[in-house]
PDB file of C-alpha atoms and ligand atoms in Angstrom:
ATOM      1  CA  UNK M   1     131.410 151.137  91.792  1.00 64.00           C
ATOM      2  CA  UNK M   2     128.996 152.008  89.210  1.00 66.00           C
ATOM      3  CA  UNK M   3     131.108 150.050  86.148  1.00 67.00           C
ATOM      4  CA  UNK M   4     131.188 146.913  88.822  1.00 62.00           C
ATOM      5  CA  UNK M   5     127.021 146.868  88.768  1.00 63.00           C
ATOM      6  CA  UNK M   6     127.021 147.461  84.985  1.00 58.00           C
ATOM      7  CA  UNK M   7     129.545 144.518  85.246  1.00 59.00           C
ATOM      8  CA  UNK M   8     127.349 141.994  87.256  1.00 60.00           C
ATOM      9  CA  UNK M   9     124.308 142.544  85.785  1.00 59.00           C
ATOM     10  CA  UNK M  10     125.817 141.686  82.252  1.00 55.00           C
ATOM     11  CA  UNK M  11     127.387 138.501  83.890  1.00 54.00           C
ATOM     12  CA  UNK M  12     124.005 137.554  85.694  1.00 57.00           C
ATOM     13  CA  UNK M  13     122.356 138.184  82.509  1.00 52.00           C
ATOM     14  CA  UNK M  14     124.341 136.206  80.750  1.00 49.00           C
ATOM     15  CA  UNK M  15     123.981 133.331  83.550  1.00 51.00           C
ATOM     16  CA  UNK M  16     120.236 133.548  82.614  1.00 51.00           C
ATOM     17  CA  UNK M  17     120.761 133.299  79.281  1.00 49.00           C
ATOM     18  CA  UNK M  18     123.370 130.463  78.833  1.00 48.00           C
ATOM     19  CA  UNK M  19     121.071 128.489  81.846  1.00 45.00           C
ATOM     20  CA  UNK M  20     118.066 128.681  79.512  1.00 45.00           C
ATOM     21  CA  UNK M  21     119.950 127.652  76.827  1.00 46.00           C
ATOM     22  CA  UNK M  22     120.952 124.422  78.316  1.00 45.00           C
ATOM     23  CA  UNK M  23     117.871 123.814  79.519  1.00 46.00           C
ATOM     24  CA  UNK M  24     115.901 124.201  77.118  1.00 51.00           C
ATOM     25  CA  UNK M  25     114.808 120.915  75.657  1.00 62.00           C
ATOM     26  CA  UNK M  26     115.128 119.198  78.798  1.00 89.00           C
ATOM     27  CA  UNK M  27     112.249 117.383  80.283  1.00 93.00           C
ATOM     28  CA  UNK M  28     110.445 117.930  83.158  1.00 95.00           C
ATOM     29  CA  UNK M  29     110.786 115.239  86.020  1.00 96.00           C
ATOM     30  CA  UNK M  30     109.857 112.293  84.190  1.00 97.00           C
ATOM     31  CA  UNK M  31     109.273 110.597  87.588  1.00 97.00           C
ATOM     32  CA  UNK M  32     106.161 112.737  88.436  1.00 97.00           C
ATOM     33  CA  UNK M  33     102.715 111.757  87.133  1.00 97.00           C
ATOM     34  CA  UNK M  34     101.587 113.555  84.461  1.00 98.00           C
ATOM     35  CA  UNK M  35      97.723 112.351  84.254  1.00 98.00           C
ATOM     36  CA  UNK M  36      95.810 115.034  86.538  1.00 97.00           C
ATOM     37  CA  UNK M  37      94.847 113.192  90.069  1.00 97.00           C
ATOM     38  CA  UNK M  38      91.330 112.864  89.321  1.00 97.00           C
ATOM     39  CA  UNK M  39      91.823 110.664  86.364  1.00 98.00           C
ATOM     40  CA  UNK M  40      94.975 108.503  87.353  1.00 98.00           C
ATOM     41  CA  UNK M  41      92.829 106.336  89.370  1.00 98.00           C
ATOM     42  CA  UNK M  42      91.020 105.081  86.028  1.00 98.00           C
ATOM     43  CA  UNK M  43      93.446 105.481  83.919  1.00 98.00           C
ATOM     44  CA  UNK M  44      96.394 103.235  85.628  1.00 98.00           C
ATOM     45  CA  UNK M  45      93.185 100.844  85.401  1.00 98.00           C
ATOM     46  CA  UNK M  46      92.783 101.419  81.608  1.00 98.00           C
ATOM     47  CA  UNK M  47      93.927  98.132  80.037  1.00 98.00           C
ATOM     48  CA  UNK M  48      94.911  97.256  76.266  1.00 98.00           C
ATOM     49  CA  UNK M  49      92.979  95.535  74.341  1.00 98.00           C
ATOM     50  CA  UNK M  50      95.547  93.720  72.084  1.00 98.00           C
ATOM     51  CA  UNK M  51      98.559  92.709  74.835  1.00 98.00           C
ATOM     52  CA  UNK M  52      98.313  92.084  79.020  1.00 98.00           C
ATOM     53  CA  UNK M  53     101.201  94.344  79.307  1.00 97.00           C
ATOM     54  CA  UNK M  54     103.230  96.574  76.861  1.00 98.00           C
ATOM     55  CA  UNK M  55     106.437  95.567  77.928  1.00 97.00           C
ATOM     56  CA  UNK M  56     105.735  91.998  77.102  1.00 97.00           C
ATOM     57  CA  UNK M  57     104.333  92.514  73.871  1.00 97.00           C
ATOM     58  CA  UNK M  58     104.539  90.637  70.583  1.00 97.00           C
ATOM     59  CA  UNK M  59     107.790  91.541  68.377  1.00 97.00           C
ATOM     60  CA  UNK M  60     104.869  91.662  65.946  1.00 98.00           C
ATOM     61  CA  UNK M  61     103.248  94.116  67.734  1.00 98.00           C
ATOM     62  CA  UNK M  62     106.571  96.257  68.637  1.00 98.00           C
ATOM     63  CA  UNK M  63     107.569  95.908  64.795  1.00 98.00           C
ATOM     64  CA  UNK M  64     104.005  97.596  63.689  1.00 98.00           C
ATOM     65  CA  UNK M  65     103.993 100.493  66.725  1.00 98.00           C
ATOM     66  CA  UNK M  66     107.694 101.230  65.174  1.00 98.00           C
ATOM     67  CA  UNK M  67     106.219 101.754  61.487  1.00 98.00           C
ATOM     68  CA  UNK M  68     103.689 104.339  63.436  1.00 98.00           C
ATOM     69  CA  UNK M  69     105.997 106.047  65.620  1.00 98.00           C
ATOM     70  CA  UNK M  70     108.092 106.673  62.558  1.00 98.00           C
ATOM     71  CA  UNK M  71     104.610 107.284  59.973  1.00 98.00           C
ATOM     72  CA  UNK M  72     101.785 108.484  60.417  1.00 97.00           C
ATOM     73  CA  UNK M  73     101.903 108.748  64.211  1.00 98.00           C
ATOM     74  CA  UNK M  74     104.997 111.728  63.767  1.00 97.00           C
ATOM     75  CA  UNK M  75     105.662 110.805  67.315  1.00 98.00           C
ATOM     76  CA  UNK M  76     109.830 110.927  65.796  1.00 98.00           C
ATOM     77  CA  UNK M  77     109.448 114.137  65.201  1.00 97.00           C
ATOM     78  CA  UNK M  78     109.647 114.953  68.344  1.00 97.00           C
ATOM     79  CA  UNK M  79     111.027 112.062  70.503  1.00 97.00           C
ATOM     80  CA  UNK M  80     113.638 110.855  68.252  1.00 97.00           C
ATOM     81  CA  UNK M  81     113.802 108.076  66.343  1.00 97.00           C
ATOM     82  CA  UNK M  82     116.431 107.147  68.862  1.00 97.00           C
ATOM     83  CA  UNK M  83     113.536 107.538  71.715  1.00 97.00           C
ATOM     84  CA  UNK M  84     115.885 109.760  73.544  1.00 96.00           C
ATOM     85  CA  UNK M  85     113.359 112.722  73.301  1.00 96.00           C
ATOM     86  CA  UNK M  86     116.220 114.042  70.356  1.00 94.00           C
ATOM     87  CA  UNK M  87     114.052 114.980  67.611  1.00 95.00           C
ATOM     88  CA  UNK M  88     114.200 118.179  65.253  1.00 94.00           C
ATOM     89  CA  UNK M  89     110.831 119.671  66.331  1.00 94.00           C
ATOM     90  CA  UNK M  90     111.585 118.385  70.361  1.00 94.00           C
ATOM     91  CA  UNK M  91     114.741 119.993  70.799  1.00 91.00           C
ATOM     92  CA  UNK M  92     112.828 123.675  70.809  1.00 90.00           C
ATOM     93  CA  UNK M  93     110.535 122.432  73.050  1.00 94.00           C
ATOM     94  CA  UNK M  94     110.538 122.910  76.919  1.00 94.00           C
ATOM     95  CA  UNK M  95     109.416 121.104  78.630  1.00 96.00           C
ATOM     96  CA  UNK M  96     111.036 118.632  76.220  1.00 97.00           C
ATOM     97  CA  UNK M  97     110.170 115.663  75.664  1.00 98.00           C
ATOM     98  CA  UNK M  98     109.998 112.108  77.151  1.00 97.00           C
ATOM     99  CA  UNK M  99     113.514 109.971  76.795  1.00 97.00           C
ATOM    100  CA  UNK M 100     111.954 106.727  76.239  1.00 98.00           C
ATOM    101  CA  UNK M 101     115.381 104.720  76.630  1.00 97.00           C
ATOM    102  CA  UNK M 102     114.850 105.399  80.722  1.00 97.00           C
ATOM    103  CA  UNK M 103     113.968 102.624  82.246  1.00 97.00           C
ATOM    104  CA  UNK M 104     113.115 104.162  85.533  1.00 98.00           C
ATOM    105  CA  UNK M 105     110.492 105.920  83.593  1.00 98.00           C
ATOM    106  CA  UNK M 106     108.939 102.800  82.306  1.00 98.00           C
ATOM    107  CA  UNK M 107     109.177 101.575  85.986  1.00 97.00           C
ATOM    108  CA  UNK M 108     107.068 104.503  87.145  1.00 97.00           C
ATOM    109  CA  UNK M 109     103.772 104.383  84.515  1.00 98.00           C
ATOM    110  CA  UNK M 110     101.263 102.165  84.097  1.00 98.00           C
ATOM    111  CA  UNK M 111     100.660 101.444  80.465  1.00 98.00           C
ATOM    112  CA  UNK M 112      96.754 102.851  80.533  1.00 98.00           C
ATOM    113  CA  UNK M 113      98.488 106.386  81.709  1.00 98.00           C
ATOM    114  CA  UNK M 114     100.749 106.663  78.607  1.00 98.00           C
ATOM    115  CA  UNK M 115      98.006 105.998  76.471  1.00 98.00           C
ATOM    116  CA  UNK M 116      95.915 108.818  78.692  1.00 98.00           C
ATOM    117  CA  UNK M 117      98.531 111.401  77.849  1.00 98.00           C
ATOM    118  CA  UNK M 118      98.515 110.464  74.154  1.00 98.00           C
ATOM    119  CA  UNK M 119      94.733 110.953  74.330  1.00 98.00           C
ATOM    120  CA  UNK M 120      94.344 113.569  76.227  1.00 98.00           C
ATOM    121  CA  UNK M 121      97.950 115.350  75.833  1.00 98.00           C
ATOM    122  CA  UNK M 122     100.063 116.252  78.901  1.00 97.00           C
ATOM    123  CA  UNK M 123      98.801 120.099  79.754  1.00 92.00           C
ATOM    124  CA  UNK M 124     100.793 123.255  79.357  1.00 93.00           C
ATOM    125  CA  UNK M 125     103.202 120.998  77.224  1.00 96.00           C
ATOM    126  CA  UNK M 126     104.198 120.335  73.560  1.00 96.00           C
ATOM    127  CA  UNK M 127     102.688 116.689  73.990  1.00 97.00           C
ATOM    128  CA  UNK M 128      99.061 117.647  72.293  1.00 97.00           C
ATOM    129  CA  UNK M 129      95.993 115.141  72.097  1.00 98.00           C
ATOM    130  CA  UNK M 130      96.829 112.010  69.587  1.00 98.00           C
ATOM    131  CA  UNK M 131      94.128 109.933  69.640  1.00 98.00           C
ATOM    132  CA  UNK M 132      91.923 110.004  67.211  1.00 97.00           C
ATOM    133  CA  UNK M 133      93.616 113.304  65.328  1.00 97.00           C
ATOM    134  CA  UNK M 134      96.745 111.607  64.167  1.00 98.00           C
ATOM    135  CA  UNK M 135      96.091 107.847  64.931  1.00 98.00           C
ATOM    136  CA  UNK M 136      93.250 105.355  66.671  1.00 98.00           C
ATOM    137  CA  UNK M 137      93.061 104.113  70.439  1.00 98.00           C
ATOM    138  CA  UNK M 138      94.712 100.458  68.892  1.00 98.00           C
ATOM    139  CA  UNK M 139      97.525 102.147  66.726  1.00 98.00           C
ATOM    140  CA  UNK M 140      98.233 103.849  70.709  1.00 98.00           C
ATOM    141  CA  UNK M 141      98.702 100.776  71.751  1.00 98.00           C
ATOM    142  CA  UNK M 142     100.960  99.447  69.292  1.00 98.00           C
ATOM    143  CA  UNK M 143     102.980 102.199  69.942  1.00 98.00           C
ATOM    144  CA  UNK M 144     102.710 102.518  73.271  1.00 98.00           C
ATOM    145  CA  UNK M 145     104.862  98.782  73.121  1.00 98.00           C
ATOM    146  CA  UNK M 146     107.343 100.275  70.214  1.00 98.00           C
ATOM    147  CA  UNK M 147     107.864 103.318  73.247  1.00 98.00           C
ATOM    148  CA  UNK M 148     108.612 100.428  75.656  1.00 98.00           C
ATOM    149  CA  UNK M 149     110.727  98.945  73.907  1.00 98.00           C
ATOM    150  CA  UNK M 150     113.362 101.583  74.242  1.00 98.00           C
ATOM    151  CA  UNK M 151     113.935 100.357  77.480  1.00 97.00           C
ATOM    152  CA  UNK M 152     116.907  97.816  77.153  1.00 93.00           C
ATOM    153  CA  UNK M 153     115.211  95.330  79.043  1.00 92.00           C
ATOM    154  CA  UNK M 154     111.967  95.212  77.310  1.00 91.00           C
ATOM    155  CA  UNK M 155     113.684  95.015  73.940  1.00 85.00           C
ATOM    156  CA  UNK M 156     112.927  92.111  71.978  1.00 80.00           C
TER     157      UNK M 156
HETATM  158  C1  HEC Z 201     105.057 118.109  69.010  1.00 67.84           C
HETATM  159  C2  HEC Z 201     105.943 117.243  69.741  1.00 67.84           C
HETATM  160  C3  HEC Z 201     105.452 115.857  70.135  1.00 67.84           C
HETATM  161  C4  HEC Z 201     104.913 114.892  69.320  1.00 67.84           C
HETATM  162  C5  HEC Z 201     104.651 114.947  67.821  1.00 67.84           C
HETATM  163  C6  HEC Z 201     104.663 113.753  70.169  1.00 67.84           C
HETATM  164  N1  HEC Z 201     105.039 114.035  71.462  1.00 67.84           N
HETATM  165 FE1  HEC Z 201     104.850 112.783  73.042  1.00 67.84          FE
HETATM  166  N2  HEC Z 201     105.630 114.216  74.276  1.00 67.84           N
HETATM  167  C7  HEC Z 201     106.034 115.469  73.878  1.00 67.84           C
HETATM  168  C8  HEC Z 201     106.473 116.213  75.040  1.00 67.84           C
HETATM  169  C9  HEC Z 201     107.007 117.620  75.038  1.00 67.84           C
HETATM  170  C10 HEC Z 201     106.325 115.355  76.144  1.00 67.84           C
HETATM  171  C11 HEC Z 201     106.629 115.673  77.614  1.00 67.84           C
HETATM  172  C12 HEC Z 201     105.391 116.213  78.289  1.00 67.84           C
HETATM  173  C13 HEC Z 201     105.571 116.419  79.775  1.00 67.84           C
HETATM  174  O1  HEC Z 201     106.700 116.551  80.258  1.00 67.84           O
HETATM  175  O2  HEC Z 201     104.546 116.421  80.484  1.00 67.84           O
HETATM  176  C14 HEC Z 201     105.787 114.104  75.630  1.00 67.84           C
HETATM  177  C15 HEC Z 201     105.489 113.023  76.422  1.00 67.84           C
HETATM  178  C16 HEC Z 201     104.967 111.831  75.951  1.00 67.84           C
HETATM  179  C17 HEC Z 201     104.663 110.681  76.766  1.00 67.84           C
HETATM  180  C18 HEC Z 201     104.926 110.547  78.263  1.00 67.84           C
HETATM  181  C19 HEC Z 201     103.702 110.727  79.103  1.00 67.84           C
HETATM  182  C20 HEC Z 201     104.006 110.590  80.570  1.00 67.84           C
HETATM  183  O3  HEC Z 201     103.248 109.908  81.253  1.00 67.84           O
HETATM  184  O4  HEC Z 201     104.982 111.159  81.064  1.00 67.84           O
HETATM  185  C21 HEC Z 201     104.170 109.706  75.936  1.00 67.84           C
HETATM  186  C22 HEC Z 201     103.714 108.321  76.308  1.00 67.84           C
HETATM  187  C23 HEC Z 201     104.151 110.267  74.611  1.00 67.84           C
HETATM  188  N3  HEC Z 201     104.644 111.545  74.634  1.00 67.84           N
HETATM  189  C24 HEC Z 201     103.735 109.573  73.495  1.00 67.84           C
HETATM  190  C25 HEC Z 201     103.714 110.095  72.211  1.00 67.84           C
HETATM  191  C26 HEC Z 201     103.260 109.363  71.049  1.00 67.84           C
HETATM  192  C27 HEC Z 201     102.784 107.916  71.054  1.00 67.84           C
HETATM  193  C28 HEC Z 201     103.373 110.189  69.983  1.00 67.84           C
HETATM  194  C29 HEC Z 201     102.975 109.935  68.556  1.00 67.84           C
HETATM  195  C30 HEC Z 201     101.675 109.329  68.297  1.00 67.84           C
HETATM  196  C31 HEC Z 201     103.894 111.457  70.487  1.00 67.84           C
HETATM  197  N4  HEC Z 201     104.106 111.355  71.834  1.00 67.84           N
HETATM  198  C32 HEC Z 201     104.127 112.572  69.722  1.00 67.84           C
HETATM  199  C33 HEC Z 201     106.030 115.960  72.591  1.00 67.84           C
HETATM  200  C34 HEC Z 201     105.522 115.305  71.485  1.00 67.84           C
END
């Protein structure tokens, strides 16, 4: 009786283990809003400058947010260059973090909250405060349409 205790806990350890293994890295509902309630209001309002919408931007545009995604913005390091979320410094992270190539994602967010998280981060999470530490409110933009992009449909 005693050996078949010893015996589960080891297994339900392990359970816990291996399940925070594979979860680690994954993300956390992308489907929920991340800005905090009493700021969504203004900042689904919050409209670029440069482009009406991100997902119809320039292939200018989209080339230069690419160059800053990959540069100076070190966004890569963490999503991926492949958007997926898949990069070396985002796979220890949890939550991890956000697969640009889902559309339903894109669906979800207005382009003024993406570039609220990347100026005010997304808190308790490895997505820190961008703007204007690593790169300006218009270089947000640019990428914001790169990040976009990842989306089949919006792909130019
Ligand atoms: C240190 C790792 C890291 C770096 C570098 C990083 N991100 Fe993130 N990012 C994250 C994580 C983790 C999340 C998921 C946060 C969450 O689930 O709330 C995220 C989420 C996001 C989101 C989704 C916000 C939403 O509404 O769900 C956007 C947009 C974003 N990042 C843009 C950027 C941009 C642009 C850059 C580069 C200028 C960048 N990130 C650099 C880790 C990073």
């Amino acid at each position: 009786m005693k050996r078949y205790v010893v015996m589960m806990s080891v297994l339900m350890a392990l359970l816990f283990f291996t399940g925070n293994v594979v979860f680690a890295g994954a993300e956390k509902d992308p489907l929920k809003p991340r800005v905090p309630k009493d700021h969504r209001g203004m900042a689904k309002k919050t409209k670029s400058p440069i482009y009406k919408k991100a997902s119809k931007a320039s292939a200018e545009i989209i080339a230069e947010g690419k160059k800053i995604f990959e540069g100076k913005g070190t966004c890569f390091n963490c999503h991926g260059k492949s958007g997926k979320g898949d990069g070396p410094a985002g796979k220890v992270l949890n939550p991890g973090p956000r697969d640009f190539t889902n559309c339903k994602f894109h669906k979800k967010r207005k382009d003024g909250e993406l570039f609220w998280v990347i100026k005010n981060g997304s808190p308790g999470t490895g997505m820190v405060p961008l703007i204007p530490s690593a790169i300006s409110e218009e270089e947000a933009w640019k990428v914001i349409a790169y990040e976009r992009s990842f989306c089949e449909k919006y792909k130019k």
